[in-house]
XYZ file of C-alpha atoms in Angstrom:
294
model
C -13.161 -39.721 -1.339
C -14.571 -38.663 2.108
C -11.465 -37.508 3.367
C -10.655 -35.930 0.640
C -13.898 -33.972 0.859
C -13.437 -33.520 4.951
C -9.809 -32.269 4.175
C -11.408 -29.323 1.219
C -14.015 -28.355 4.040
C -11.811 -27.937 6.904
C -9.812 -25.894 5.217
C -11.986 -23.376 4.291
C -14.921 -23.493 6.594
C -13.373 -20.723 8.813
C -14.203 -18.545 5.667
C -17.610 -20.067 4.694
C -20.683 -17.619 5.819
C -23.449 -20.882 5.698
C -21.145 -22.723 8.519
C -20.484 -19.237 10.543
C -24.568 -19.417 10.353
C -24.435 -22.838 12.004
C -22.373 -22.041 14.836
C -23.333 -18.279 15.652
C -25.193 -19.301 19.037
C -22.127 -20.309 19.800
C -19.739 -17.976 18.565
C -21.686 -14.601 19.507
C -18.345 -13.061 19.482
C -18.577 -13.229 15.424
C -21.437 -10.660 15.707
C -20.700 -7.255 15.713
C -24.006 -4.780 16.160
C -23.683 -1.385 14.719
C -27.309 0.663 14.689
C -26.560 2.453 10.807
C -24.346 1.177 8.191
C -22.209 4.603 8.372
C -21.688 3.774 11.906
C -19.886 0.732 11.515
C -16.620 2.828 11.220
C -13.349 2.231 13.445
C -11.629 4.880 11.560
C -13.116 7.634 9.752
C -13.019 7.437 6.037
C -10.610 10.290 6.043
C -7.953 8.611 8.004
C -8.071 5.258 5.621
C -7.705 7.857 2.674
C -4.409 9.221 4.590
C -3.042 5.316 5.260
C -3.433 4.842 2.112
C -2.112 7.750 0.117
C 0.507 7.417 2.695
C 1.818 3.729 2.059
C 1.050 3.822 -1.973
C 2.940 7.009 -2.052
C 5.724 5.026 -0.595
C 5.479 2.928 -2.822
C 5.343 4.655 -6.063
C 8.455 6.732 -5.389
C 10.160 3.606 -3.978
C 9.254 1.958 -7.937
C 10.338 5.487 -9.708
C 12.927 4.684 -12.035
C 9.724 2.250 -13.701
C 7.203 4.966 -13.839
C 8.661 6.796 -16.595
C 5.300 5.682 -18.662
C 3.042 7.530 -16.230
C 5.105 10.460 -15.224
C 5.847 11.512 -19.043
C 1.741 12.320 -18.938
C 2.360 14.072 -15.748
C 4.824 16.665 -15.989
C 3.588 18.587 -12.530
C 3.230 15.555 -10.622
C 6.984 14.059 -12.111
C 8.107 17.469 -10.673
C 6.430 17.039 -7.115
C 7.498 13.730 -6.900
C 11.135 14.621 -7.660
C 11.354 17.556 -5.033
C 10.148 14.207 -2.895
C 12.870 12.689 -3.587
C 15.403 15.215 -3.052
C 14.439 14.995 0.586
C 15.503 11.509 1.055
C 18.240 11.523 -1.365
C 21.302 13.827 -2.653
C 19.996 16.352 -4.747
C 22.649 15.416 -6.983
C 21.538 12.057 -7.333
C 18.128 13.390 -8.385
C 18.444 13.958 -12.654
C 14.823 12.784 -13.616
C 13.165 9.771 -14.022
C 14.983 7.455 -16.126
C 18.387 8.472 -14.362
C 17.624 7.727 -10.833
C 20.260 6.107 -8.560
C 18.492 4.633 -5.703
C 18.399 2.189 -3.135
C 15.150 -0.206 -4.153
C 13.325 -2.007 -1.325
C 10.757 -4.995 -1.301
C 7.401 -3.721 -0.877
C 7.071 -5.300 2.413
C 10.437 -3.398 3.105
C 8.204 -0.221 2.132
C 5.458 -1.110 4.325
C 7.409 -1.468 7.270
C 9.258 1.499 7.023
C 5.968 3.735 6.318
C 3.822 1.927 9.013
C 6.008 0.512 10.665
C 5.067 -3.356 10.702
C 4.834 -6.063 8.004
C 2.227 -8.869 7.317
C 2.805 -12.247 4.896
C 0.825 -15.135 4.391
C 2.007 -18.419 6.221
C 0.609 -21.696 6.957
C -2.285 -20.983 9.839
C -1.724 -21.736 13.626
C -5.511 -23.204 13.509
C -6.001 -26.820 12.778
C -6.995 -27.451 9.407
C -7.570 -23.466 8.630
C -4.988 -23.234 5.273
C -3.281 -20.304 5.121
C -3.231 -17.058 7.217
C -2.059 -13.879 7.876
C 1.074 -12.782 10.307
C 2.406 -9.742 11.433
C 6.439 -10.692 10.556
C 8.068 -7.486 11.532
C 6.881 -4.810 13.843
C 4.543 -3.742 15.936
C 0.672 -2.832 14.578
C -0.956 -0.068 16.871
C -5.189 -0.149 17.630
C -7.062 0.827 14.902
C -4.154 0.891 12.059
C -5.495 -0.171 8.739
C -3.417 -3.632 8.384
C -4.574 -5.302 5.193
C -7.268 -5.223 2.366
C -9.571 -7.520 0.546
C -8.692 -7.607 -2.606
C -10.869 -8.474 -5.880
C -13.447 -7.951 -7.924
C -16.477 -5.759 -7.297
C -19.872 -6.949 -8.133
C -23.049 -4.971 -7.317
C -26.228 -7.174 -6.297
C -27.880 -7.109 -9.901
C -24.422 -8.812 -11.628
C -23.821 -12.536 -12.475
C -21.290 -14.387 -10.263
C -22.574 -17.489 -9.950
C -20.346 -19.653 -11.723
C -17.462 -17.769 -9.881
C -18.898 -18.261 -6.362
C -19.169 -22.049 -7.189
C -16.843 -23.673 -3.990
C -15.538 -20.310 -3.414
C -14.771 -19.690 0.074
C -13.409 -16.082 -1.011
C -16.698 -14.229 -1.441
C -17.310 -11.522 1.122
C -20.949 -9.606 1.180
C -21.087 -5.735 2.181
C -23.353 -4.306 3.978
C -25.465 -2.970 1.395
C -24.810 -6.253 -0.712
C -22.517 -5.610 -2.805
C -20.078 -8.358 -3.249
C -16.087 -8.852 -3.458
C -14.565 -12.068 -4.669
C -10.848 -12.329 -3.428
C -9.977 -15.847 -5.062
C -6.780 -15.564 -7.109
C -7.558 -19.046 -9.024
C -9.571 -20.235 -11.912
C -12.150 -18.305 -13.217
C -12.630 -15.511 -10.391
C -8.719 -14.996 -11.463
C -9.652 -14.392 -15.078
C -12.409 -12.241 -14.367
C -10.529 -9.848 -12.551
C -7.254 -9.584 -15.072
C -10.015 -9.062 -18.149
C -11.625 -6.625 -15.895
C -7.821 -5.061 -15.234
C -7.058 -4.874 -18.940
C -10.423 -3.200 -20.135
C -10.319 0.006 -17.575
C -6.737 0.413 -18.073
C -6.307 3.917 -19.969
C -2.965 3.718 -21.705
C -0.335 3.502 -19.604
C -2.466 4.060 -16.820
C -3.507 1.193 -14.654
C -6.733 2.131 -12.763
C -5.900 -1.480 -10.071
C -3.303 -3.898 -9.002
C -3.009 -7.721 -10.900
C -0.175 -8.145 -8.430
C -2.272 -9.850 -5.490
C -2.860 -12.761 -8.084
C 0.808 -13.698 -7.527
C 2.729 -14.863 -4.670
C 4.534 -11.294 -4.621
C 1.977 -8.795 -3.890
C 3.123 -4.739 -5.396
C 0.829 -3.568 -2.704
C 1.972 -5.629 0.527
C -1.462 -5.168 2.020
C -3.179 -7.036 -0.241
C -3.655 -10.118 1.684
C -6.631 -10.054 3.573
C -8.547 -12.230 1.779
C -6.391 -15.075 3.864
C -7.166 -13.646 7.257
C -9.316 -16.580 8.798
C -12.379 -15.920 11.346
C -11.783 -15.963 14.966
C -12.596 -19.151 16.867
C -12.896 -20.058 20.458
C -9.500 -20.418 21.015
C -8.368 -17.129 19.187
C -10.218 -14.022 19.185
C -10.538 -11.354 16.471
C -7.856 -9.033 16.491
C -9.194 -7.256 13.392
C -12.481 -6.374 11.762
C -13.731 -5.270 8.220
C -14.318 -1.579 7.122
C -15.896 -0.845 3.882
C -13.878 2.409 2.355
C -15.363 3.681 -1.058
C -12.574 5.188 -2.543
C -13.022 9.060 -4.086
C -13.274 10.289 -7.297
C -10.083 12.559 -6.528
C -7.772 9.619 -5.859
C -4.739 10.616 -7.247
C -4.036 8.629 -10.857
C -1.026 7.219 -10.465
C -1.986 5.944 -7.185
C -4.857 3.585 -8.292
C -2.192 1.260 -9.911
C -1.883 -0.124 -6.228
C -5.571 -0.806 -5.607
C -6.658 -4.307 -5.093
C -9.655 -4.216 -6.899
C -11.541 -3.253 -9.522
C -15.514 -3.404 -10.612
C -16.946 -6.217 -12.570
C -19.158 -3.637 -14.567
C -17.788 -0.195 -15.516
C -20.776 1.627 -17.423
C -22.366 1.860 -14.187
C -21.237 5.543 -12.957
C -19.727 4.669 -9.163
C -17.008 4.894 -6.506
C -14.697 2.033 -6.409
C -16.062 -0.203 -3.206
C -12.566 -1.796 -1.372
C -12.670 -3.113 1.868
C -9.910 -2.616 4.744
C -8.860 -4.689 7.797
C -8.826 -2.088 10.939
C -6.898 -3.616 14.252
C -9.323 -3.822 16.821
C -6.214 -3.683 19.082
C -2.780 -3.877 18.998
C -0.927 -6.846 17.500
C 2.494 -7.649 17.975
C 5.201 -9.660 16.025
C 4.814 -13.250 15.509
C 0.468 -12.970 16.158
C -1.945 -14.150 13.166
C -4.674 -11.868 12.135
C -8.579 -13.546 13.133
C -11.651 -11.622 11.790
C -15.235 -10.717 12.641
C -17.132 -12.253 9.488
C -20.378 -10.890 10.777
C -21.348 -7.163 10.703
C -25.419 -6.966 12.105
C -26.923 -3.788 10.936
C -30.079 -3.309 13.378
């Protein structure tokens, strides 16, 4: 039974904030000091909005022959997404969106030909650390938005106490507001009845796909990324991102997360993984778990 119980905690301490507390006079390279909380930006919240217009884009044209639900609501964007389309494709090929002859990739195939690099969850090079996250393909330039933390949104005043029970998936904001990324049990219920209430016809407002083993939005893995240790440093940090109100619609069906409560008028809180610098093929992603706002 004691091994069983050493095996459960080694392989998620590298995630689990009381044991980071333990060990941060020792680790001081888990602290990161920023003097205001809209200071503790790598990229500016514009260029996040750009990566990831840029890569859902990519993805929703790559998936157009299935978005025939969506597009017959949106007659102007159908259009605009169509004269897209002619660019990378004969014109002739082009009749609308039920006749479409294209070439479909994977979505990973999609991320690495809009950013250039691909990342997939693998077994962890640290000892007893689970699974992590690799860069399989490509190269991943300094300060390049290379994953996000996926899951549901909780603001400080809402119950998650039954889902934070031996959860090593919850991660705390700045301003304490909350994200659980586990894709099991009852976190994973939450978050698909969260899903199913918001969604507005044919309309989904987030992704279910990061529950499965084949992520829609490729990026959608950084809830894996394990915390740096004294062998490997971080190679990537956190970045809150509140996404805005003019988001496009038929864009949101590739965000990772939704809110737990929706009466409560507010921007949708996600979280992105920034490079801190650059990572090549082959290297696992290691976080900063700590953010210290002085």
């Amino acid at each position: 039974m004691l091994r069983g119980l050493r095996r459960r905690w080694d392989s998620y301490k590298y995630r689990f904030v009381p044991w980071l507390a333990l060990n941060l006079r020792r680790k001081r390279r888990t602290l990161r000091y920023v003097p205001e909380s809209s200071q503790d930006k790598i990229l500016s919240d514009e260029d996040v909005f750009e990566t990831l217009l840029k890569i859902f884009k990519a993805l929703f044209i790559n998936d157009f022959s299935r978005q025939a639900h969506i597009l017959a609501f949106l007659p102007e964007i159908k259009h605009k997404y169509l004269e897209l389309l002619t660019v990378e494709q004969k014109p002739s090929k082009v009749h609308s969106c039920n006749l479409l002859s294209q070439h479909v990739f994977s979505p990973e195939e999609v991320l690495f030909n809009t950013l250039g690099f691909m990342v997939n969850r693998d077994r962890s090079s640290l000892a007893s650390a689970g699974t992590g996250v690799f860069v399989t393909k490509g190269f991943v330039p300094k300060g390049t938005v290379v994953s996000m933390y996926p899951g549901t949104v909780y603001r400080k005043h809402e119950p998650i106490f039954f889902q934070s029970l031996g959860n090593p998936f919850i991660f705390r904001c700045i301003d304490g507001v909350l994200i659980d990324g586990n894709d099991k049990g009852l976190s994973r219920s939450v978050y698909r009845s969260c899903c199913r209430r918001d969604q507005l016809g044919p309309f989904q407002m987030s992704d279910e796909s990061w529950l499965t083993a084949a992520p829609q939005n490729p990026l959608a893995v950084g809830q894996y990324v394990n915390n740096c240790s004294h062998e490997k440093a971080a190679n990537v940090c956190y970045q809150e991102f509140d996404v805005p109100a003019y988001f496009p619609v038929e864009l949101k069906q590739y965000l990772p997360n939704i809110v737990y409560s929706h009466d409560i008028e507010s921007l949708l809180r996600c979280i992105v993984l920034v490079t801190l610098r650059d990572i090549k093929q082959g290297e696992e992603l290691f976080s900063n778990y700590y953010t210290v706002v002085s």
